[in-house]
mmCIF file of C-alpha atoms and ligand atoms in Angstrom:
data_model
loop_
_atom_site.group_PDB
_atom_site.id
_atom_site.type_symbol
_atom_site.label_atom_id
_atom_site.label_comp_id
_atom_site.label_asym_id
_atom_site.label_seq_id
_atom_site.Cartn_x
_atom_site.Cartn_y
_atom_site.Cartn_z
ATOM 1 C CA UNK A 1 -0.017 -28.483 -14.207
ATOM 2 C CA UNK A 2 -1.840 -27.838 -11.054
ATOM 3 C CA UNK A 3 -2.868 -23.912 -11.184
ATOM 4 C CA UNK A 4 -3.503 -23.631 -7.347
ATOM 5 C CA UNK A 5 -0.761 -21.792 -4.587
ATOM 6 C CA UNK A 6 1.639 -24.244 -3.039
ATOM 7 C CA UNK A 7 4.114 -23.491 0.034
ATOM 8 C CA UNK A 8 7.570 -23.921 -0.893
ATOM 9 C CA UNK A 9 10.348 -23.339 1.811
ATOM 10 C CA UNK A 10 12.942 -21.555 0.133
ATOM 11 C CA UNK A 11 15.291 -21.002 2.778
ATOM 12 C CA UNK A 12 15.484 -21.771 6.313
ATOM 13 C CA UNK A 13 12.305 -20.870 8.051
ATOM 14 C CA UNK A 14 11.258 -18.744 5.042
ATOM 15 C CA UNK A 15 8.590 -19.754 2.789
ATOM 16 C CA UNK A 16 6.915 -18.633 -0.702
ATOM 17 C CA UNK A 17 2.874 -18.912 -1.796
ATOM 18 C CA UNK A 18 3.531 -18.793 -4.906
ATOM 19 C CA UNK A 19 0.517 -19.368 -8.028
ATOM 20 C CA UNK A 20 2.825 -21.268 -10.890
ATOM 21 C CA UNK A 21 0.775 -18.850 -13.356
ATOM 22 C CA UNK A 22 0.117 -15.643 -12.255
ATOM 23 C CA UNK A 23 -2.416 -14.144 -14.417
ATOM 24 C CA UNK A 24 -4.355 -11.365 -13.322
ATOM 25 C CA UNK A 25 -4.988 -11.331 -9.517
ATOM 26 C CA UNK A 26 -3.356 -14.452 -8.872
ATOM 27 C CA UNK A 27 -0.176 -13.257 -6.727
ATOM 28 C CA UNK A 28 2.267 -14.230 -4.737
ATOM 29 C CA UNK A 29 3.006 -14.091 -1.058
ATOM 30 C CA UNK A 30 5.859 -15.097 1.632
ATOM 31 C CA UNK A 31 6.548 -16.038 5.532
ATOM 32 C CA UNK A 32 9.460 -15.234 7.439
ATOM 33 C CA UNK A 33 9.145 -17.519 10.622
ATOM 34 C CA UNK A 34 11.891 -16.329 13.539
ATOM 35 C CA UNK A 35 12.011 -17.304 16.811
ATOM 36 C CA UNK A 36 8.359 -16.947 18.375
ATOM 37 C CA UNK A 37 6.936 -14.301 15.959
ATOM 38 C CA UNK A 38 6.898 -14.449 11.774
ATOM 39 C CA UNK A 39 6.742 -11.880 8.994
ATOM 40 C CA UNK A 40 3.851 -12.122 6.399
ATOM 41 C CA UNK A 41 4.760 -10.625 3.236
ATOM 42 C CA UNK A 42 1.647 -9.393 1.014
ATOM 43 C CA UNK A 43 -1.635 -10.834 1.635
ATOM 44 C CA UNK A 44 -3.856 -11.852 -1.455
ATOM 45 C CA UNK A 45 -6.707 -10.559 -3.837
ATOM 46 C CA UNK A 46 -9.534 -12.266 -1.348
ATOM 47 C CA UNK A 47 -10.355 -13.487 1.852
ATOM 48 C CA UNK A 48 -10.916 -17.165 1.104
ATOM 49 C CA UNK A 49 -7.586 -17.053 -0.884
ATOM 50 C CA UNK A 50 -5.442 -15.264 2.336
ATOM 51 C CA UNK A 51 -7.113 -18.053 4.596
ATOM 52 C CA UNK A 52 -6.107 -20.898 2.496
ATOM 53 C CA UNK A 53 -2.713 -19.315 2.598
ATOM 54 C CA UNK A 54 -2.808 -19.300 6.437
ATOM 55 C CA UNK A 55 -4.283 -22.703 6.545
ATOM 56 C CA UNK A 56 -0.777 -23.872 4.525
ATOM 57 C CA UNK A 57 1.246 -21.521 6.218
ATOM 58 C CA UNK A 58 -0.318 -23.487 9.918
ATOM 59 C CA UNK A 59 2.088 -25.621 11.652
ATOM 60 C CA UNK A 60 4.865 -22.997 10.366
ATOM 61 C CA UNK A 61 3.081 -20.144 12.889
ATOM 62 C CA UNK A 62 1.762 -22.558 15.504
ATOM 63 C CA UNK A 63 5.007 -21.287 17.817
ATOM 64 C CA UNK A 64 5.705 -18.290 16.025
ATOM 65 C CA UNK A 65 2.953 -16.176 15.182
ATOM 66 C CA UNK A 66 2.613 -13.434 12.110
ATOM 67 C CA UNK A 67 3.167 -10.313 14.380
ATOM 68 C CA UNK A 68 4.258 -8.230 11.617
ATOM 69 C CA UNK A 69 2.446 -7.608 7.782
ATOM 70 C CA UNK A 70 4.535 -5.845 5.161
ATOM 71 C CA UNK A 71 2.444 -4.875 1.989
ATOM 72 C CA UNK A 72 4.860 -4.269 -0.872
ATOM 73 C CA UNK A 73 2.424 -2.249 -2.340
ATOM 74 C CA UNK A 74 -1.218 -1.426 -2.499
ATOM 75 C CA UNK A 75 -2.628 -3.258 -5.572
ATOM 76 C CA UNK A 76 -5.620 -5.478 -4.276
ATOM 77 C CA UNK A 77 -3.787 -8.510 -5.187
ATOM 78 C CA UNK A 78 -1.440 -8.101 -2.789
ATOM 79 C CA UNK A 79 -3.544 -6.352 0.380
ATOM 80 C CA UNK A 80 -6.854 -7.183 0.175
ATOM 81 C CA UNK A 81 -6.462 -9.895 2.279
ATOM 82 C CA UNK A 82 -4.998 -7.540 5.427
ATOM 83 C CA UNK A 83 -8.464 -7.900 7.339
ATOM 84 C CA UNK A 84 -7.565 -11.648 7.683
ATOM 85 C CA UNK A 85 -4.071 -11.374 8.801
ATOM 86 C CA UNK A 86 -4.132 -7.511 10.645
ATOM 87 C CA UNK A 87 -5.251 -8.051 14.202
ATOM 88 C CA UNK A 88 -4.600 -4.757 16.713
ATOM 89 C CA UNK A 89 -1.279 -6.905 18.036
ATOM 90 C CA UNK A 90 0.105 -7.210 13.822
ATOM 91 C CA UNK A 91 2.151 -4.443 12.496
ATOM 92 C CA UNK A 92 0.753 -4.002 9.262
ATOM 93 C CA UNK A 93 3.905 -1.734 7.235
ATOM 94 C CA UNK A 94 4.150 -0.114 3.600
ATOM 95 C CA UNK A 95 6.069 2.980 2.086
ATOM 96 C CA UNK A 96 4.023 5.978 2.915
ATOM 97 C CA UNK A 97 3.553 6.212 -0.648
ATOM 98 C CA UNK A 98 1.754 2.861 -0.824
ATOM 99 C CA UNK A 99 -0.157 3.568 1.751
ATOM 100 C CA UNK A 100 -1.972 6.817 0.254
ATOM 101 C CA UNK A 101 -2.947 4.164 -2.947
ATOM 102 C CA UNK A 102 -4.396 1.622 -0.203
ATOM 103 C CA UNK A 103 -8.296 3.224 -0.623
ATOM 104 C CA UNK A 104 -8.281 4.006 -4.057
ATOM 105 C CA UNK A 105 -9.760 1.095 -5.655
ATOM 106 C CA UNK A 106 -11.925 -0.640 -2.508
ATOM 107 C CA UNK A 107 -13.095 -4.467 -3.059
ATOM 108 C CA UNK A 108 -16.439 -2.805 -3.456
ATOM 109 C CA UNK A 109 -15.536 -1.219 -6.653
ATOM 110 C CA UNK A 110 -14.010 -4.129 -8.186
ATOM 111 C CA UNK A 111 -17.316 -6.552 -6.963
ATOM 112 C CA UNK A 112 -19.648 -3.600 -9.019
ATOM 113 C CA UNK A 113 -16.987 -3.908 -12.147
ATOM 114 C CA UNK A 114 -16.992 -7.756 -12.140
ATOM 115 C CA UNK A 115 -21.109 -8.028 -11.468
ATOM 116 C CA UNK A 116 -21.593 -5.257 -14.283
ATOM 117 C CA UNK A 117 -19.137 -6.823 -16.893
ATOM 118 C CA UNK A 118 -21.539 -10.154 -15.753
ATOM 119 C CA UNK A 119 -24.798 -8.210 -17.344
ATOM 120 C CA UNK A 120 -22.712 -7.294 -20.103
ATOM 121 C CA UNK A 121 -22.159 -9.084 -23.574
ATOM 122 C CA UNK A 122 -19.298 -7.189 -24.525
ATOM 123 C CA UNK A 123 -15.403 -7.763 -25.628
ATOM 124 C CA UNK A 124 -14.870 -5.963 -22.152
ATOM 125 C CA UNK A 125 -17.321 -7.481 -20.167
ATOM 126 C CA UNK A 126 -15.593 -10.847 -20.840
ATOM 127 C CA UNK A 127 -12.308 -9.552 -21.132
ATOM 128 C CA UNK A 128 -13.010 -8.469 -16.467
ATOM 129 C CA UNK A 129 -14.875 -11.177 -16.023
ATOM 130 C CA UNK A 130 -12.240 -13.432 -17.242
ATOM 131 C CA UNK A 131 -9.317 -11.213 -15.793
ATOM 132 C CA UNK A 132 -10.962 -10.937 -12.396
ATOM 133 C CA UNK A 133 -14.419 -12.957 -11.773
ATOM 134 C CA UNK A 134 -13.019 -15.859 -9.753
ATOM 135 C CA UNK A 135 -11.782 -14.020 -6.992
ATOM 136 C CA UNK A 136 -14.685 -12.776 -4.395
ATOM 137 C CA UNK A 137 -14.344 -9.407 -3.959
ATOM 138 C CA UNK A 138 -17.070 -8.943 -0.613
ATOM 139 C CA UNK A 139 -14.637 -8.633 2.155
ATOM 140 C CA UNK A 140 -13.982 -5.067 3.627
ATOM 141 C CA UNK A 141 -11.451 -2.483 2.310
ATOM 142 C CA UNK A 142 -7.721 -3.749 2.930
ATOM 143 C CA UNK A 143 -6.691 -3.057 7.070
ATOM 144 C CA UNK A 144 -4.167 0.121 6.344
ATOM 145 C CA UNK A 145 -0.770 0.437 7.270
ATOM 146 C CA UNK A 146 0.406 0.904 10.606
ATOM 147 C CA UNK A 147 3.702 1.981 10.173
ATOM 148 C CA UNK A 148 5.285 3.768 7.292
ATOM 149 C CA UNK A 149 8.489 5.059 6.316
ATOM 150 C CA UNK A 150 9.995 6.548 2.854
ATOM 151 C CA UNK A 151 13.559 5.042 1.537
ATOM 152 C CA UNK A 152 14.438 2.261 3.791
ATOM 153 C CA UNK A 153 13.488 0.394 6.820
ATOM 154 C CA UNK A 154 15.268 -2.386 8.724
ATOM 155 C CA UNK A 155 13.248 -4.922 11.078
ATOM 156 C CA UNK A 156 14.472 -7.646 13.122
ATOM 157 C CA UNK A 157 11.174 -10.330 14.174
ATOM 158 C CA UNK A 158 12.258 -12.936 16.030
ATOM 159 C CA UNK A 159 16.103 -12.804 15.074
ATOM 160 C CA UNK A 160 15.425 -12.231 11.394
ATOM 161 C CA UNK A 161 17.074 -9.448 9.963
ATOM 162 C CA UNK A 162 14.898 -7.913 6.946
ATOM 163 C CA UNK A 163 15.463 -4.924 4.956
ATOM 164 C CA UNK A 164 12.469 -3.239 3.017
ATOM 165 C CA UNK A 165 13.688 -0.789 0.286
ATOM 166 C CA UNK A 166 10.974 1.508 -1.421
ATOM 167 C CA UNK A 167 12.157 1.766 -5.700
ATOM 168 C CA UNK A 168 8.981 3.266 -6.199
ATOM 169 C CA UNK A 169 7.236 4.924 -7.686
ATOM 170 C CA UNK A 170 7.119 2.253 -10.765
ATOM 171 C CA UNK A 171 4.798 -0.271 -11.107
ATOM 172 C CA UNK A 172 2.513 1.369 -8.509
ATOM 173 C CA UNK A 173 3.663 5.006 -6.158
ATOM 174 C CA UNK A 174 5.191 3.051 -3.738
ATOM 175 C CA UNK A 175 7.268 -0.318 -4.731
ATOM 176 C CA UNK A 176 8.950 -1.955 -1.791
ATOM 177 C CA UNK A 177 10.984 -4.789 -1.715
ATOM 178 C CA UNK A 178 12.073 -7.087 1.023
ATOM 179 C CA UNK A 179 15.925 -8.328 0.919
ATOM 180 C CA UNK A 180 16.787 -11.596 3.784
ATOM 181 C CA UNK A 181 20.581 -11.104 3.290
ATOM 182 C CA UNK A 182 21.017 -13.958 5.517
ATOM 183 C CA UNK A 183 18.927 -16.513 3.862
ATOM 184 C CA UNK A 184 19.630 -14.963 0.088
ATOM 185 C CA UNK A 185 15.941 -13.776 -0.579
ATOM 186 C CA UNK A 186 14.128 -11.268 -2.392
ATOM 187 C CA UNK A 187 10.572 -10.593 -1.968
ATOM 188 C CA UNK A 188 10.095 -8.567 -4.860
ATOM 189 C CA UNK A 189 6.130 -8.136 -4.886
ATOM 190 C CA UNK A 190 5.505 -6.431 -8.487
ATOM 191 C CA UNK A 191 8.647 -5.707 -9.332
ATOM 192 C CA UNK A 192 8.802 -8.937 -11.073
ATOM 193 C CA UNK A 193 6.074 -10.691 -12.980
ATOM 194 C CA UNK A 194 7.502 -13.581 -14.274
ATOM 195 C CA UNK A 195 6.044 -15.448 -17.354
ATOM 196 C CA UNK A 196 3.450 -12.381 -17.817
ATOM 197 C CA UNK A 197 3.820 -8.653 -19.048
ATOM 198 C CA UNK A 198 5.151 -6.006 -16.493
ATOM 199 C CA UNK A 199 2.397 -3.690 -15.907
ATOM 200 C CA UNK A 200 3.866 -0.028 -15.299
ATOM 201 C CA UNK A 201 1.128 1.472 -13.684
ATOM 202 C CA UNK A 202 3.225 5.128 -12.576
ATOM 203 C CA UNK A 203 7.456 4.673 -13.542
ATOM 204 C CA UNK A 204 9.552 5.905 -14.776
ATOM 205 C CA UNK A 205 10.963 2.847 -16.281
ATOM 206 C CA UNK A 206 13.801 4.297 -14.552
ATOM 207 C CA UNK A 207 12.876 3.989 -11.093
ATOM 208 C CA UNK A 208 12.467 -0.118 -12.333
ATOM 209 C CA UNK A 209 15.438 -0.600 -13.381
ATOM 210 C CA UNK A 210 17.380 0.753 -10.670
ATOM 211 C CA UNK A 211 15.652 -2.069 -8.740
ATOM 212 C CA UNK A 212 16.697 -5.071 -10.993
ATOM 213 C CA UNK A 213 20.330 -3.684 -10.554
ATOM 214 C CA UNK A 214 19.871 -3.374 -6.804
ATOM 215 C CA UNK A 215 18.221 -6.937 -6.868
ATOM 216 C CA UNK A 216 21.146 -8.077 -9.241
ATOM 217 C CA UNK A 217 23.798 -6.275 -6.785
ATOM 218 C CA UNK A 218 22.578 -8.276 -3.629
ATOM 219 C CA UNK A 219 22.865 -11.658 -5.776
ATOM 220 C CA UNK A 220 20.214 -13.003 -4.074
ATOM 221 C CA UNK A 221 20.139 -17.667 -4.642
ATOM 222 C CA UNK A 222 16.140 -17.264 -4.298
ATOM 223 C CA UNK A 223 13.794 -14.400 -5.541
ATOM 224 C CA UNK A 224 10.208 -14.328 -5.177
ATOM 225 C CA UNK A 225 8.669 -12.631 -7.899
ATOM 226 C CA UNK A 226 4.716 -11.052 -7.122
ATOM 227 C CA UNK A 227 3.392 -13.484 -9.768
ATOM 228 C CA UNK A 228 4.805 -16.747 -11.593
ATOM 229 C CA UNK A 229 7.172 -19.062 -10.404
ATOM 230 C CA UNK A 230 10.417 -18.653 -8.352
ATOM 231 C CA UNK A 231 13.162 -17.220 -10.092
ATOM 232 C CA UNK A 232 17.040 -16.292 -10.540
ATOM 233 C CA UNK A 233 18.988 -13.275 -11.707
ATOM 234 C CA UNK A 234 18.005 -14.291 -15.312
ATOM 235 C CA UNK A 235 14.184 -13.222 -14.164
ATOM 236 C CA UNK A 236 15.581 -10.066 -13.388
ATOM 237 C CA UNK A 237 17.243 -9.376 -16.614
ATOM 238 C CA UNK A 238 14.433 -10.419 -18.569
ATOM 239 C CA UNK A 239 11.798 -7.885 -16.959
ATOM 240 C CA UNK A 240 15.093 -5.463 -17.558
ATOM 241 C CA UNK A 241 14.906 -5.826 -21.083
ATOM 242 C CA UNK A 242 11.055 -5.714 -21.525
ATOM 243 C CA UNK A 243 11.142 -2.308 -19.522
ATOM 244 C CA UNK A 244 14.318 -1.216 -21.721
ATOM 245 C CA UNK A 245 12.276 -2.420 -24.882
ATOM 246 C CA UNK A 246 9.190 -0.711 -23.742
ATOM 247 C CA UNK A 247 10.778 2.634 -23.364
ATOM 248 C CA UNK A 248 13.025 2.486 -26.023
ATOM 249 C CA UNK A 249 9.891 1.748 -28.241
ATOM 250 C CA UNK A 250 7.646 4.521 -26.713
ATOM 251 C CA UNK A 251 10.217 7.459 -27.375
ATOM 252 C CA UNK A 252 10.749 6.320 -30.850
ATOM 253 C CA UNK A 253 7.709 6.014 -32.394
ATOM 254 C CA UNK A 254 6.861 9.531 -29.893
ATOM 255 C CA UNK A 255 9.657 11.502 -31.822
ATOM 256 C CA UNK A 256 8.310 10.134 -34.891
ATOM 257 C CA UNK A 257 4.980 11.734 -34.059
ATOM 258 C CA UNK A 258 2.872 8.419 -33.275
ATOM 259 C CA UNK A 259 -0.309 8.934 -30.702
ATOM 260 C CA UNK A 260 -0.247 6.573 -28.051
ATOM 261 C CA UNK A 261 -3.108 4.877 -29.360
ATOM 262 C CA UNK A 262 -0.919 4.113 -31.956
ATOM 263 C CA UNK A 263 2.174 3.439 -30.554
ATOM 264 C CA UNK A 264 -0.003 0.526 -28.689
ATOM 265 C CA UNK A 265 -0.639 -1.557 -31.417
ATOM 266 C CA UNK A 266 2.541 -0.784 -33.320
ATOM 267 C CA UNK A 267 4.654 -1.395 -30.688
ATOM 268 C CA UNK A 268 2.567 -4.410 -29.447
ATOM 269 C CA UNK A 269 3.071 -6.032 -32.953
ATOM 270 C CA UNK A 270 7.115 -5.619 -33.167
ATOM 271 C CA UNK A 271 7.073 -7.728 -30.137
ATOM 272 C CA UNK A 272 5.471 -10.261 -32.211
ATOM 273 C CA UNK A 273 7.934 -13.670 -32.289
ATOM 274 C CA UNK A 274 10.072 -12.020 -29.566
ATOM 275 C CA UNK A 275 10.703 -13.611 -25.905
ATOM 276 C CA UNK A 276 8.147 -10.885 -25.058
ATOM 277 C CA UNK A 277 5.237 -12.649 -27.063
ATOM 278 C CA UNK A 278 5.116 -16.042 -25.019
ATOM 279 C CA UNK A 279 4.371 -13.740 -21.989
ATOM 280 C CA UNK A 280 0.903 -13.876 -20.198
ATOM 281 C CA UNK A 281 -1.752 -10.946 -20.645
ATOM 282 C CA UNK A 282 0.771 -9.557 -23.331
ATOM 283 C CA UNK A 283 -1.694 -7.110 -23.790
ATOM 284 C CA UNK A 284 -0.873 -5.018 -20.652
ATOM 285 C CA UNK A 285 1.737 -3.360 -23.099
ATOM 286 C CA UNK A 286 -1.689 -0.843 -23.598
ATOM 287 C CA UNK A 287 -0.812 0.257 -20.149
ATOM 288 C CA UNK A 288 2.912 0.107 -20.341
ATOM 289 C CA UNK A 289 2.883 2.480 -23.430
ATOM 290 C CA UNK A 290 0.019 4.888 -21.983
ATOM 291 C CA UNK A 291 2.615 4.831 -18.427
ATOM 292 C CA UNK A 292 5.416 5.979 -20.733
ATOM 293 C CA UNK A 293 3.622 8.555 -22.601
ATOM 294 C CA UNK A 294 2.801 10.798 -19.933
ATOM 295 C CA UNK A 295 6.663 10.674 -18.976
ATOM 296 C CA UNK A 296 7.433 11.816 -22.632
ATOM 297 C CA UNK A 297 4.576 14.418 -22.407
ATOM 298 C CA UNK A 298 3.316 15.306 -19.249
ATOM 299 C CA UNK A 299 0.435 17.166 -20.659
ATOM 300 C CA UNK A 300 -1.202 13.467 -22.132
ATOM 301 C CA UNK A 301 -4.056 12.724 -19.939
ATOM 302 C CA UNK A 302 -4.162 9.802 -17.883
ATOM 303 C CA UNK A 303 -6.322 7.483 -19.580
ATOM 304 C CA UNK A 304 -9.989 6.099 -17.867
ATOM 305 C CA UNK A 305 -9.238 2.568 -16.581
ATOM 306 C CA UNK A 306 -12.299 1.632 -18.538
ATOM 307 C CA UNK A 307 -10.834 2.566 -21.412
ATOM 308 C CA UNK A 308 -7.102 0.819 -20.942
ATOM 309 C CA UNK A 309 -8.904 -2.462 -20.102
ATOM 310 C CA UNK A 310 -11.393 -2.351 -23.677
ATOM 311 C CA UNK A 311 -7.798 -1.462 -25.280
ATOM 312 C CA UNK A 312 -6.365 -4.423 -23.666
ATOM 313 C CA UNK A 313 -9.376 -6.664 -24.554
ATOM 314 C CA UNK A 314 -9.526 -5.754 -28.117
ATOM 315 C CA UNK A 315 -5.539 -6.829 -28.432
ATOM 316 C CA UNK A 316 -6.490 -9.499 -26.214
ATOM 317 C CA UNK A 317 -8.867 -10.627 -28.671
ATOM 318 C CA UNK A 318 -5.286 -10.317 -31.716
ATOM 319 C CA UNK A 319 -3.429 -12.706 -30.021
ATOM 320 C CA UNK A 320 -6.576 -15.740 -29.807
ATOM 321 C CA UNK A 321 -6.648 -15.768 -33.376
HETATM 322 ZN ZN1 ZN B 401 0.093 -8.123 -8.340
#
């Protein structure tokens, strides 16, 4: 299978980039093309990458140019790209919360990570260079929001009707998604990985689910998930019961006085011969559990990204063997 973006029109005059695999960086984006001006949704983790995508996305803009940029949130995967898309003329929007998230971890940063993990023969040094070292990480910090708004926000561009809900926070502060009732789309950006492990960078898993019911409410016939293939309502369910699983999981071995540390790898083996353990990067359960921990106790410190991604790369390491 060819592991490069493709263009698929999924509706009329609405398009997904979508990366059939969706490891680590490699995300998904979308186009809503209305009469004389289109939407971008999410840009991608590099420069080269968001051009290619507006190379594909060509003789859809030729007439109807991207006037408008929502991020759905501010991972780098899905905004580092702005500078090639956010002229003065674009509207470039995100939940406020989002937007406070959009200079916290700069291309510059990740380009030092990936060209120190280079230098370094290490489990983790191959475990980020792996992860993150095809993607070129020299462009400028992401163009920032424009416009921002907390809840909901409706848009019309060029007789398109889109509504962005914020579910956030969950995976990141400031989940959006974007819902074409018309067409029966959902842009979900992280909301949904599909065919690799949720990562729940803030929650509560609560916050989550109430967007896989809202998602499952609008019965959407297409929904773009922010990696992996297209899918249908039984995407949604299945991130559902990860998050359900995941939580459920956490407070049990919590009450029966586990660390997190613990709780990782204990946890991270009972999903062992589940649906879970065909999922990509199945180790990002290190971050899952650490997520849910601080909801259980909110004195547990927030642990060093360092130190989640040599967890990660050590169970990384469990399932090669
Ligand atoms: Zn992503």
């Amino acid at each position: 299978m060819s592991t490069d973006h493709r263009s698929i029109e999924v509706a009329d005059g609405v398009f997904a980039y979508v990366h059939p695999v969706g490891g680590w960086g490699w995300s998904n984006a979308g186009l809503v093309v209305g009469e004389g001006a289109s939407v971008l949704v999410d840009t991608l983790y590099d420069r080269p990458l968001t051009e290619a995508m507006l190379s594909a996305f060509g003789s859809a803009v030729a007439t109807a140019p991207i006037t408008t940029l929502v991020n759905t949130h501010a991972n780098g995967d899905h905004c580092f790209g702005n500078s090639v898309v956010a002229l003065p003329s674009v509207e470039v929007i995100a939940s406020a919360a989002s937007a406070e998230e959009f200079s916290e971890l700069p291309p510059a940063t990740m380009a030092f990570l990936v060209d120190a993990a280079r230098n370094e023969d290490s489990e983790l040094g191959r475990y980020i260079v792996e992860s993150f070292g095809a993607f070129d990480f020299s462009g400028p910090p992401p163009a920032a929001p424009t416009t921002t708004f907390s809840g909901r926000l409706e848009r019309e561009v060029g007789g398109k009707h889109l509504q962005l809900v914020e579910f956030g926070p969950a995976h990141t502060k400031g989940d959006l998604v974007v819902h074409l009732a018309e067409q029966g789309v959902v842009f979900t950006g992280d909301l949904l990985f599909i065919g690799g492990t949720p990562i729940l960078w803030d929650g509560p898993v609560s916050n989550w689910l109430r967007a896989c019911e809202q998602i499952e409410g609008w019965a959407p016939e297409v929904i773009v998930p922010g990696h992996g293939p297209l899918t249908d309502l039984d995407g949604v369910r299945a991130v559902a019961r990860y998050l359900e699983a995941v939580e459920t999981g956490c407070a049990e071995r919590f009450s029966a006085g586990m660390t997190s540390r613990e709780a990782i790898a204990d946890l991270d083996r009972s999903f062992d011969h589940t649906e879970f353990s065909e999922w990509g990067d199945r180790e990002r359960i290190a971050i899952c559990v650490e997520t849910c921990w601080r909801h259980l106790d909110p004195n547990h410190p927030v642990a060093p990204i360092m130190e989640l991604f040599q967890t990660m790369a050590a169970l990384a390491g469990r399932y090669q063997r």
